[in-house]
Coordinates of C-alpha atoms (C1' of nucleotides) in Angstrom, one line a residue:
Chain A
X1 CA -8.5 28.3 16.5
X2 CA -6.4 26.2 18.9
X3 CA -4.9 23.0 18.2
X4 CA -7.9 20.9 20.6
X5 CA -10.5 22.2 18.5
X6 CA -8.9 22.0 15.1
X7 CA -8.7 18.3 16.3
X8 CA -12.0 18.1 17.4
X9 CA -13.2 19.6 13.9
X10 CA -11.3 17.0 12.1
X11 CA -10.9 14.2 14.3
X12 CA -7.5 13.7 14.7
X13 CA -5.8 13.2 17.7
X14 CA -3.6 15.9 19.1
X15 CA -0.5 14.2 19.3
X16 CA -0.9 13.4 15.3
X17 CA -1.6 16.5 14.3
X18 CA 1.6 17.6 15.8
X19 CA 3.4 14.2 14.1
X20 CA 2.1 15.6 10.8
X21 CA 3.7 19.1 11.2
X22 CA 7.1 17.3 12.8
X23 CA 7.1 15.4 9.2
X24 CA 6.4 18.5 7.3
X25 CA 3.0 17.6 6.3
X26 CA 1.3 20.5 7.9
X27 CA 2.2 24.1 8.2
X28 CA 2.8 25.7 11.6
X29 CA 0.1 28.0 12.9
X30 CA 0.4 31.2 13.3
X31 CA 2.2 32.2 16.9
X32 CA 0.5 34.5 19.0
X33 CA 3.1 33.7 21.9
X34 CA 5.9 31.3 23.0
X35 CA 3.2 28.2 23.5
X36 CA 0.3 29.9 21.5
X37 CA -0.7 29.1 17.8
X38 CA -3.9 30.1 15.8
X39 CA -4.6 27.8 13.3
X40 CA -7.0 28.4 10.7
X41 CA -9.4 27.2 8.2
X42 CA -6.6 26.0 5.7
X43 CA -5.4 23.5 8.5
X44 CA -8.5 21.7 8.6
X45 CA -8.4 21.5 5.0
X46 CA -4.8 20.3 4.8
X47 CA -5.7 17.7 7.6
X48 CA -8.7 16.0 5.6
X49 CA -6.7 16.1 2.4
X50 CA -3.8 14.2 4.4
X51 CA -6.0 11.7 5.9
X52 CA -7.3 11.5 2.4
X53 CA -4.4 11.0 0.8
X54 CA -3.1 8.0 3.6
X55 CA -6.3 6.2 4.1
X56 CA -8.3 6.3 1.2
X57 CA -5.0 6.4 -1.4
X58 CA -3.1 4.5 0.7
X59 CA 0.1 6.6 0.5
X60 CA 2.9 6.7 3.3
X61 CA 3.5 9.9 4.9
X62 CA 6.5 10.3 2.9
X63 CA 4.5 10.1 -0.1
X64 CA 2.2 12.7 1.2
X65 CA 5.1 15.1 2.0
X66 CA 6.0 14.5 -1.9
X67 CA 2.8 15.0 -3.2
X68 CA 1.9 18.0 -0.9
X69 CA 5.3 19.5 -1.7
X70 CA 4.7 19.6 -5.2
X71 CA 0.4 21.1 -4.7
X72 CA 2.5 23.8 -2.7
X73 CA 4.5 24.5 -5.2
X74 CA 2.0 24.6 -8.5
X75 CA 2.5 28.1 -9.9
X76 CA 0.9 26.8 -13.6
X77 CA -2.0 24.4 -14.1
X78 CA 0.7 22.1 -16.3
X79 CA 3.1 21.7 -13.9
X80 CA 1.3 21.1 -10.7
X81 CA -0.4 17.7 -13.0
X82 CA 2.8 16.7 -13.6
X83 CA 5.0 16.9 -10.6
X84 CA 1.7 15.3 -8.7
X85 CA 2.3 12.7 -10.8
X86 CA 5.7 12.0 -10.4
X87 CA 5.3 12.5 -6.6
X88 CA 2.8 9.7 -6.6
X89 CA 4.6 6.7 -5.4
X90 CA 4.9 3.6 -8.5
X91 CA 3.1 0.6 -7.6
X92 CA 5.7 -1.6 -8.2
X93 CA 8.4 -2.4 -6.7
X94 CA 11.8 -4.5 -8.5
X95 CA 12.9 -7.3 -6.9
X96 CA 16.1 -8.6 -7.7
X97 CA 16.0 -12.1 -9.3
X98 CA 18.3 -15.3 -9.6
X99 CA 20.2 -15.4 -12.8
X100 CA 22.9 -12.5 -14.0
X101 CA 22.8 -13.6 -17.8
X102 CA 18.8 -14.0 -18.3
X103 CA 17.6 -11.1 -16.1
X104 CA 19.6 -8.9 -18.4
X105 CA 17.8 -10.7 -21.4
X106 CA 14.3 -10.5 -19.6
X107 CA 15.0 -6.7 -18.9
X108 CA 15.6 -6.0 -22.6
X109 CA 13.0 -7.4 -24.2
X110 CA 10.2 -5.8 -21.4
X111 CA 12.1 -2.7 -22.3
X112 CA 11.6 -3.3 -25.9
X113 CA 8.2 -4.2 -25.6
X114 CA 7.3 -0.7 -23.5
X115 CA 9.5 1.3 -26.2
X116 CA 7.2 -0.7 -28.8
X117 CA 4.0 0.2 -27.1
X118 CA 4.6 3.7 -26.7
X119 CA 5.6 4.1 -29.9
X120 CA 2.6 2.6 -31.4
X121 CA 0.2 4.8 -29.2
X122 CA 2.2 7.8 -29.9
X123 CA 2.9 8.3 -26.0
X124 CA 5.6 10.7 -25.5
X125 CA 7.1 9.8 -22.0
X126 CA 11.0 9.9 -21.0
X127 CA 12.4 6.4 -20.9
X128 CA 13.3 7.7 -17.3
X129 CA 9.7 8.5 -16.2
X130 CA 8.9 6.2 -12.9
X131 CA 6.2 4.9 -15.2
X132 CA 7.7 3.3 -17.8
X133 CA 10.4 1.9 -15.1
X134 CA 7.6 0.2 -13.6
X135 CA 5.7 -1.1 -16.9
X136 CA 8.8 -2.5 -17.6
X137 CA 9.9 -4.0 -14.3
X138 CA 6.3 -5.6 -14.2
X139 CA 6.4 -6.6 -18.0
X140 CA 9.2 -8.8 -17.2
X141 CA 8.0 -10.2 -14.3
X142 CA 4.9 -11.4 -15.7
X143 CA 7.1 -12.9 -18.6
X144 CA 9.0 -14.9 -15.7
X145 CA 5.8 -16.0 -14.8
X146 CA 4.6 -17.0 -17.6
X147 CA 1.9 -14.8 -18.2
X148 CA 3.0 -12.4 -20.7
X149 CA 0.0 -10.1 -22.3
X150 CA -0.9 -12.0 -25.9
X151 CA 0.1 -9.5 -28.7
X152 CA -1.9 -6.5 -28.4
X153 CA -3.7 -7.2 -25.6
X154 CA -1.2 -4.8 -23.7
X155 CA -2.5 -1.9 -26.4
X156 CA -5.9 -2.6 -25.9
X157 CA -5.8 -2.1 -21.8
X158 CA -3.7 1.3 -23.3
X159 CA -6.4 2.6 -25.3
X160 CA -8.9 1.8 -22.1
X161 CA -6.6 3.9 -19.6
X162 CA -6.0 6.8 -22.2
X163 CA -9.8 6.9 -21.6
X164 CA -9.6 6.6 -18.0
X165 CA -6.9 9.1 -18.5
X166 CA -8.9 11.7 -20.4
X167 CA -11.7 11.2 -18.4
X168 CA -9.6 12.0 -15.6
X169 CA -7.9 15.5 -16.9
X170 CA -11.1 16.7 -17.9
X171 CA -12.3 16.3 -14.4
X172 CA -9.0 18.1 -13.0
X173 CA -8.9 21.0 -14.9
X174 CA -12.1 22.5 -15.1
X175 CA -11.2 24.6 -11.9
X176 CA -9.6 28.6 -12.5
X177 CA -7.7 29.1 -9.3
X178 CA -4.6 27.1 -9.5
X179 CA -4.3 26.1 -5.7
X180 CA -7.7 24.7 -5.7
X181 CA -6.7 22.8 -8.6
X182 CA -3.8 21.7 -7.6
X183 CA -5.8 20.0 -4.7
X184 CA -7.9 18.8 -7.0
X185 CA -5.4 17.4 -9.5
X186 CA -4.4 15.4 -6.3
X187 CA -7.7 13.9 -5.6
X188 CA -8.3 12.9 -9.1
X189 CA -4.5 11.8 -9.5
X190 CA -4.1 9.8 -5.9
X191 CA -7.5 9.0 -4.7
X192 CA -9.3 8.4 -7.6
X193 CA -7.2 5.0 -8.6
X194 CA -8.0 3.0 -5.9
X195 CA -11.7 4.0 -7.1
X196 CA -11.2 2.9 -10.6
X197 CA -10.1 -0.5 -9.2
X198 CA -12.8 -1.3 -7.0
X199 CA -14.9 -0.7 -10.3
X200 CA -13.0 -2.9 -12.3
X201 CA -13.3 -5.5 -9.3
X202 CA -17.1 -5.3 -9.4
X203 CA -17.4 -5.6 -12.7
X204 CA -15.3 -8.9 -12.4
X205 CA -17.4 -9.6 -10.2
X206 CA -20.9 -9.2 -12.0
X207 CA -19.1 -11.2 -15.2
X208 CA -18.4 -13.7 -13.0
X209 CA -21.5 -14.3 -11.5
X210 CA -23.4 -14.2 -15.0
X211 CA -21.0 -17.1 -16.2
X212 CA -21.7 -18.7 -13.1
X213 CA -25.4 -18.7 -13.9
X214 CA -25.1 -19.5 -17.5
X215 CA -22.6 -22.9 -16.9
X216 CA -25.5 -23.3 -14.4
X217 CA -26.9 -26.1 -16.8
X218 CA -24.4 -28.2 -16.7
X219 CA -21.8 -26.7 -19.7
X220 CA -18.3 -27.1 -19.4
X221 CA -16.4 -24.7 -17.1
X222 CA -14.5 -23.1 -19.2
X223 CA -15.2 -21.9 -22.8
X224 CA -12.9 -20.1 -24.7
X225 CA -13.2 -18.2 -27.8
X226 CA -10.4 -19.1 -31.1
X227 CA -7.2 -17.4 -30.0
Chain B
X1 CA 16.1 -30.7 -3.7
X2 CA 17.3 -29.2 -0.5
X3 CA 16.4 -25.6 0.4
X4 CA 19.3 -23.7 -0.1
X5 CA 19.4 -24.9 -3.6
X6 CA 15.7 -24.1 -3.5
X7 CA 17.3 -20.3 -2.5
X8 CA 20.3 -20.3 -5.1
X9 CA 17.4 -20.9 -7.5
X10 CA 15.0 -18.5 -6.6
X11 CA 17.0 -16.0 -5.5
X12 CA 14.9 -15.8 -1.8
X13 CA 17.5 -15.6 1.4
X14 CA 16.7 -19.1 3.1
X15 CA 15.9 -17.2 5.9
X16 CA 12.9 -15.5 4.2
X17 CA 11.9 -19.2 2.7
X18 CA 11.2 -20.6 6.3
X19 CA 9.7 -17.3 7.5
X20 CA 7.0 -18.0 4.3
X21 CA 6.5 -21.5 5.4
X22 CA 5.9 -20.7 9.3
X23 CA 3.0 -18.0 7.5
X24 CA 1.5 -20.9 5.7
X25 CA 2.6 -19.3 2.3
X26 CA 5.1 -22.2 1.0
X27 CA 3.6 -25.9 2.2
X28 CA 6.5 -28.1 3.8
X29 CA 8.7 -30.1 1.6
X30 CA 8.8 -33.5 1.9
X31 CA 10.6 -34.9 5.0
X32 CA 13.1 -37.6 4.6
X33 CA 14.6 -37.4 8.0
X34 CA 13.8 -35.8 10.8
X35 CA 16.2 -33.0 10.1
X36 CA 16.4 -33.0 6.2
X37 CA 13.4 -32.4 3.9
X38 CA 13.1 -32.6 -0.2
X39 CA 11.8 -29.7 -2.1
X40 CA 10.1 -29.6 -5.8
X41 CA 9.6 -27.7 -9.0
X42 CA 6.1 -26.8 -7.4
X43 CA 8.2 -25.0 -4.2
X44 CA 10.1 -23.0 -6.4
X45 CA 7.0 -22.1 -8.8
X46 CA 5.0 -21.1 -5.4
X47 CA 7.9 -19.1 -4.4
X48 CA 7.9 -16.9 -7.3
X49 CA 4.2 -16.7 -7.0
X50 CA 4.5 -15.3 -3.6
X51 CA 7.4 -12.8 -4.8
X52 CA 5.2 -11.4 -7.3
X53 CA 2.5 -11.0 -5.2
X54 CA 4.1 -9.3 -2.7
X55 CA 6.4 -6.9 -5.0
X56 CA 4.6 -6.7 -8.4
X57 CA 1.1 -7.1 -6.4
X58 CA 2.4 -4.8 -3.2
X59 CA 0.2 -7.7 -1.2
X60 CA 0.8 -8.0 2.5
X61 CA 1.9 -11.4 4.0
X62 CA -1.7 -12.1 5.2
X63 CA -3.6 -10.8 2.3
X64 CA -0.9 -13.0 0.3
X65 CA -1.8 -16.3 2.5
X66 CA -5.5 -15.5 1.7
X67 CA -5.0 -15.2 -2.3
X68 CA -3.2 -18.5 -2.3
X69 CA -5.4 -20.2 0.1
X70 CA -8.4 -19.1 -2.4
X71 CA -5.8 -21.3 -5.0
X72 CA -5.3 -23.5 -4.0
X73 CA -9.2 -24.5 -2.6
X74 CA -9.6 -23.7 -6.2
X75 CA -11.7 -26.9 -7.6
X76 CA -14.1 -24.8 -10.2
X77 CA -12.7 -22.0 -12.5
X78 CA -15.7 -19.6 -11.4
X79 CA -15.5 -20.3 -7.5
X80 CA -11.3 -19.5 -8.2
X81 CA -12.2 -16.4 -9.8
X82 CA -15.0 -15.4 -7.0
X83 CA -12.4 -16.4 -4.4
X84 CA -9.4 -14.8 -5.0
X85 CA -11.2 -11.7 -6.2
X86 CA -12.5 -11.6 -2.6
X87 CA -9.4 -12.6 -1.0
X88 CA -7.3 -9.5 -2.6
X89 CA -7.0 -6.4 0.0
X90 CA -9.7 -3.8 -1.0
X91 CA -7.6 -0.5 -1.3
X92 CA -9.2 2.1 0.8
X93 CA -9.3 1.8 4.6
X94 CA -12.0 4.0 6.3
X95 CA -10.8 6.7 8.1
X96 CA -13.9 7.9 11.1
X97 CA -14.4 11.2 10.5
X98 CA -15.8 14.1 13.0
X99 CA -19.2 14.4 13.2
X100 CA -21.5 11.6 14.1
X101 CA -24.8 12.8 12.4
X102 CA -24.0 14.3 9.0
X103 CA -21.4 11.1 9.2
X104 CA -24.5 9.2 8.7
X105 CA -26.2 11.3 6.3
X106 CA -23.1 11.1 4.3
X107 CA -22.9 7.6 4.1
X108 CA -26.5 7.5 3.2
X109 CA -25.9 9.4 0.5
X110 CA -22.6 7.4 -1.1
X111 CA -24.5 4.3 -0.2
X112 CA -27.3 5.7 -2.2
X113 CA -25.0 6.9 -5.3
X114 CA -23.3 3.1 -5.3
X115 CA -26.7 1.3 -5.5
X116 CA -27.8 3.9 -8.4
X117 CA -24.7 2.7 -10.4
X118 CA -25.2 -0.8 -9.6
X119 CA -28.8 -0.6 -10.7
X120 CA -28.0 1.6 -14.1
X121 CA -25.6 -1.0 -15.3
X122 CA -27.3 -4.1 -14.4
X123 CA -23.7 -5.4 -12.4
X124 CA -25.4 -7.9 -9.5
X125 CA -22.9 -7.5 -6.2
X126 CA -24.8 -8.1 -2.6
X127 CA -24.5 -5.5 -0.8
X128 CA -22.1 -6.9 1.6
X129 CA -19.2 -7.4 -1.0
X130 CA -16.2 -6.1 -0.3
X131 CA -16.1 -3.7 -3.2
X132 CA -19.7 -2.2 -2.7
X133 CA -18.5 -1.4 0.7
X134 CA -15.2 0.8 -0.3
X135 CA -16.4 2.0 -3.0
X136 CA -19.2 3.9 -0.8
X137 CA -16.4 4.6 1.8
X138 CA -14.5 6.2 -1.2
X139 CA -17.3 8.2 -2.4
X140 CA -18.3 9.6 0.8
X141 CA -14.7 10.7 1.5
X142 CA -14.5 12.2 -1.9
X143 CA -18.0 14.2 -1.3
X144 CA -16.5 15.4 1.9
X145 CA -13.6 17.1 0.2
X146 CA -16.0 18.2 -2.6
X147 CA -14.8 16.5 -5.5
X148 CA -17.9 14.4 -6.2
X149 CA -17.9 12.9 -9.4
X150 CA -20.5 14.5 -11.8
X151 CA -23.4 13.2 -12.8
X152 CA -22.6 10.6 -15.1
X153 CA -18.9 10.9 -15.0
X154 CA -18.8 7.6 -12.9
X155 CA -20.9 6.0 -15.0
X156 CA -18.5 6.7 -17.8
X157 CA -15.7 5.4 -15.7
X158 CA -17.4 2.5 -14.9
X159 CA -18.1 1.4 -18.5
X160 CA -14.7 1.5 -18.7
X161 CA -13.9 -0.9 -16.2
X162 CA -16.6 -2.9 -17.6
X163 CA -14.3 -3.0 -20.7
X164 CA -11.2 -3.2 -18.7
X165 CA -12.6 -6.7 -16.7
X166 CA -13.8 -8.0 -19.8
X167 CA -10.4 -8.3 -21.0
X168 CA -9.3 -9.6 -17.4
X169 CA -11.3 -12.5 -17.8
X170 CA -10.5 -13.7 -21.6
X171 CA -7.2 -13.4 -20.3
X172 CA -8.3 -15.7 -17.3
X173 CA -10.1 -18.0 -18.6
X174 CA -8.5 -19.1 -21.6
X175 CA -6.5 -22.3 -19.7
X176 CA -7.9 -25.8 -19.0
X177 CA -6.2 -27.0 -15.9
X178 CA -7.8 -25.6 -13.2
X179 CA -4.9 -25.2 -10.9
X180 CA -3.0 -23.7 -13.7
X181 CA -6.2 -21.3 -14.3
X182 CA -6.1 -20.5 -10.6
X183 CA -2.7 -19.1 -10.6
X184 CA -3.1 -17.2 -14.0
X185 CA -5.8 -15.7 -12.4
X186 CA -4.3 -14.4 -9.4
X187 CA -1.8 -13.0 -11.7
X188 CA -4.2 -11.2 -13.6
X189 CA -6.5 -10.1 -10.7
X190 CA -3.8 -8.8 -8.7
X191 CA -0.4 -8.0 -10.3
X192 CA -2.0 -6.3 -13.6
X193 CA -4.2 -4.0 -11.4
X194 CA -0.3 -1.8 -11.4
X195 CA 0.0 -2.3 -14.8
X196 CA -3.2 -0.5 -15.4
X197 CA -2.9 2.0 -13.1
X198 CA 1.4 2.5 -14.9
X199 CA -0.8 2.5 -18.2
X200 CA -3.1 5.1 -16.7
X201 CA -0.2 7.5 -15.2
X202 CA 1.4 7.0 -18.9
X203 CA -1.5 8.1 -20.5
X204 CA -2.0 11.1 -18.3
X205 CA 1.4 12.1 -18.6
X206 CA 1.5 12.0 -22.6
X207 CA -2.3 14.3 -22.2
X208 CA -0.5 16.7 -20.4
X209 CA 2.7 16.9 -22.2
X210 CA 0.4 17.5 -25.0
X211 CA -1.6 20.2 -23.7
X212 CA 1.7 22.1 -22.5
X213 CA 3.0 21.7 -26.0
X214 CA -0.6 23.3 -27.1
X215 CA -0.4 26.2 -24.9
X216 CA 3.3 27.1 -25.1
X217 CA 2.5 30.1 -27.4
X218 CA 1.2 31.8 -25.1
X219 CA -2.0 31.1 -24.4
X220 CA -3.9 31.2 -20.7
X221 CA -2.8 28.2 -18.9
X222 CA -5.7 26.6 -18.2
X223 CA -9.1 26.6 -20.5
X224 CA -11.4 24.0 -19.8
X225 CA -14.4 23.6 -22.4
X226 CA -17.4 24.6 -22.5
X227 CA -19.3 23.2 -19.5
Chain C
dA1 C1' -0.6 37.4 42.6
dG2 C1' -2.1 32.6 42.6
dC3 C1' -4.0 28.8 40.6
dT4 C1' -5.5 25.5 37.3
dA5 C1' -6.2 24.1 32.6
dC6 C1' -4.2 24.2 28.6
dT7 C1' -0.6 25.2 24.9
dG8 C1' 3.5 24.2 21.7
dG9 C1' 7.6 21.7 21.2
dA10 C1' 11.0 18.0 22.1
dT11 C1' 11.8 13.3 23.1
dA12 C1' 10.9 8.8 24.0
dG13 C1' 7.9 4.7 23.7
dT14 C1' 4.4 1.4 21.4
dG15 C1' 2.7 -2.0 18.3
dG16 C1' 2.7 -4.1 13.9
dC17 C1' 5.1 -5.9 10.0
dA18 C1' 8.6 -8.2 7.2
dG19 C1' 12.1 -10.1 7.4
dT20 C1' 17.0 -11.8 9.5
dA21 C1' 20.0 -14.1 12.8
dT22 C1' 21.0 -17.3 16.3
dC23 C1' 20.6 -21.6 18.7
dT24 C1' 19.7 -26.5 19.3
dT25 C1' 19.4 -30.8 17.6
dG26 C1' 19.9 -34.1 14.1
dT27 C1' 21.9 -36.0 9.5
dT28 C1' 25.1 -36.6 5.7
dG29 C1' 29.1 -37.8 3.4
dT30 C1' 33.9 -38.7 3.6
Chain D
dA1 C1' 34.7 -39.5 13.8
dC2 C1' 33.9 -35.1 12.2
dA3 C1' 33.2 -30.9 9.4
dA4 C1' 29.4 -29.2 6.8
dC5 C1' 24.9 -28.6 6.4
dA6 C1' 19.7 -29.2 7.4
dA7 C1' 15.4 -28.4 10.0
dG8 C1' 12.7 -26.0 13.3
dA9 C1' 12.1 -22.7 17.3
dT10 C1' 13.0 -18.4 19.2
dA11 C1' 14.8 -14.0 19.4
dC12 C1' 16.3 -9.9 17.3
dT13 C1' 16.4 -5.9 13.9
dG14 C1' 14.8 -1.9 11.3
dC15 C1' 11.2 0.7 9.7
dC16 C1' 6.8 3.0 10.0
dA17 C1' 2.9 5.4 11.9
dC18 C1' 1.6 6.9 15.4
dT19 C1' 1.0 7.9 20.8
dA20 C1' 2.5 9.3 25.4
dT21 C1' 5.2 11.8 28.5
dC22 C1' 7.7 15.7 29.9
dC23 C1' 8.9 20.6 30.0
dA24 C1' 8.4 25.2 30.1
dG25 C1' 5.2 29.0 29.1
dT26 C1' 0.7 31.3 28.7
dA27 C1' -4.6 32.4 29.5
dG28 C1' -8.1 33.4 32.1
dC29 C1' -10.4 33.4 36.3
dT30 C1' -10.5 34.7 41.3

DNA sequence: AGCTACTGGATAGTGGCAGTATCTTGTTGT
DNA sequence: ACAACAAGATACTGCCACTATCCAGTAGCT
């Protein structure tokens, strides 16, 4: 098929399609002549996981090169989980605060607190992974704001997202072929998040609104259990 | 104090501290002259409020001014809550796909899934929230690239973020000024959302470091259960 | 062969966002 | 009086994700 129909089929504009193979998103068709391609079923496919992959999971086409590069290159189920995982761009970013002497401190003691929690779930991760980088930039930055998690409450969101996480293996790898589960490592892995938090949101939401109705009768605002 | 002592303190280029005033993020200190103006303890708090948000949160300047015009509006604990929950970017962005008719159908059909949940768990959301709406957006992309969830596999995930919000809001709630419950809130609501998703990443990286160890002997390299 | 519609590829332009820099006018402190 | 700084307004920068234009080179019809 020719590049105006491929578009047609997937609704995206020409000119993107050709921005997506310029940024190595895309693979070339096939040439027939000088100004001639055939593209193919596979393109279309590529083309809705990419749109996928930016709109839905929000990732910049630089992630999605990343990401893509490593589905290309799963050989083994094991490895295609992982290096999607580390493709997948950490959703936080440092920031570079005020003071030399305390930052250091702050840093230490969000990095012992990580160490600590991995170590008590049994978690084997590299104190390089991109993960526990994040969990500790963001554990100290919470502590600079005063809103540290109260002992264990950081283990118990753990236990809930080794759930989440189990849940979410399970529904990667129960596919044989290892392309097509690549693909759908990256769904699971990349799109499924943003899912997961617009559960949690509504269930905020519903808890909300059920407090609301019970302080209906007049109770005070706010109730807290002993803590 | 002046502002750049407000900037040797927070670490933010004065530059970037009038930009967040002109966007309504930072009010105006107080003026003393016409050309000379007295900042507080509260500047410097909101400052590192909007940091966070922005870094930790990955919030945009807009969606930023939204969360902290939801706090500071803030006169009830449960209207805060409701607020900012609302005010927080939902994180998938439609895309317009191809076809116009089974477009339709498939919306019908996501719509159709999401009021299922809804009713299976009891949550109450109108239909209009926010949420409701990308989460059907979500599932309908996800059913176009054929990685539905199974039958009861996002009920399962949903109990979880049941679980997950109830600790959100005993973390929330447990403060008495309602200003100072407005901003813990935010800071739960939006900056632990990445720490969940870092928890989740860590706990699907330890599963599959695992299940490599598992099959190193030799093994097939992918066997999926019974199912 | 001639003509038009279309193709692939390269290059340049657009619009939005998040700052950053500059300029003008006014104030402070010595 | 005067250098140093303050405030606000305006303009500029760099990045990103496209989008439009231009240039040969076919394809298919007549």
């Amino acid at each position: 098929m020719k590049i105006s129909e491929l578009s047609r089929r997937t609704g995206v504009p020409v000119a993107s399609i050709k921005y997506f193979r310029r940024q190595g998103l895309l693979p070339a068709g096939r040439a027939t002549a000088a100004t001639l391609a055939e593209y193919g079923e596979e393109h279309a496919e590529r083309l809705r996981l990419i749109k996928a992959l930016t709109t839905l999971g929000g990732l910049s086409i630089a992630a999605t090169r990343e990401v893509l590069g490593a589905v290309d290159q799963a050989r083994t189920t094991e490895g295609a989980l992982g290096a999607i995982s580390y493709a997948l761009p950490v959703p936080v970013a440092s920031q570079g605060g005020a003071g030399e002497e305390e930052e250091a401190e702050a840093e230490r003691a969000a990095g012992a607190e990580v160490a600590e929690l991995l170590a008590a779930l049994d978690w084997r991760a590299p104190a390089a992974s991109p993960h526990v980088q994040g969990l500790t930039t963001a554990l100290k930055e919470l502590r600079r704001l005063d809103a540290q998690y109260a002992p264990g409450e950081l283990a118990a969101y753990a236990g809930l997202a080794e759930s989440v996480a189990r849940l979410d293996l399970a529904r990667a790898e129960c596919l044989d072929d290892p392309v097509a589960l690549a693909e759908r490592a990256v769904i699971v892995f990349a799109i499924c998040a943003p899912v997961f938090e617009l559960l949690r949101r509504l269930a905020q939401e519903d808890q909300v609104r059920r407090r609301l109705a019970d302080g209906d009768a007049g109770g005070p605002p706010s109730e807290c259990g002993p803590h």
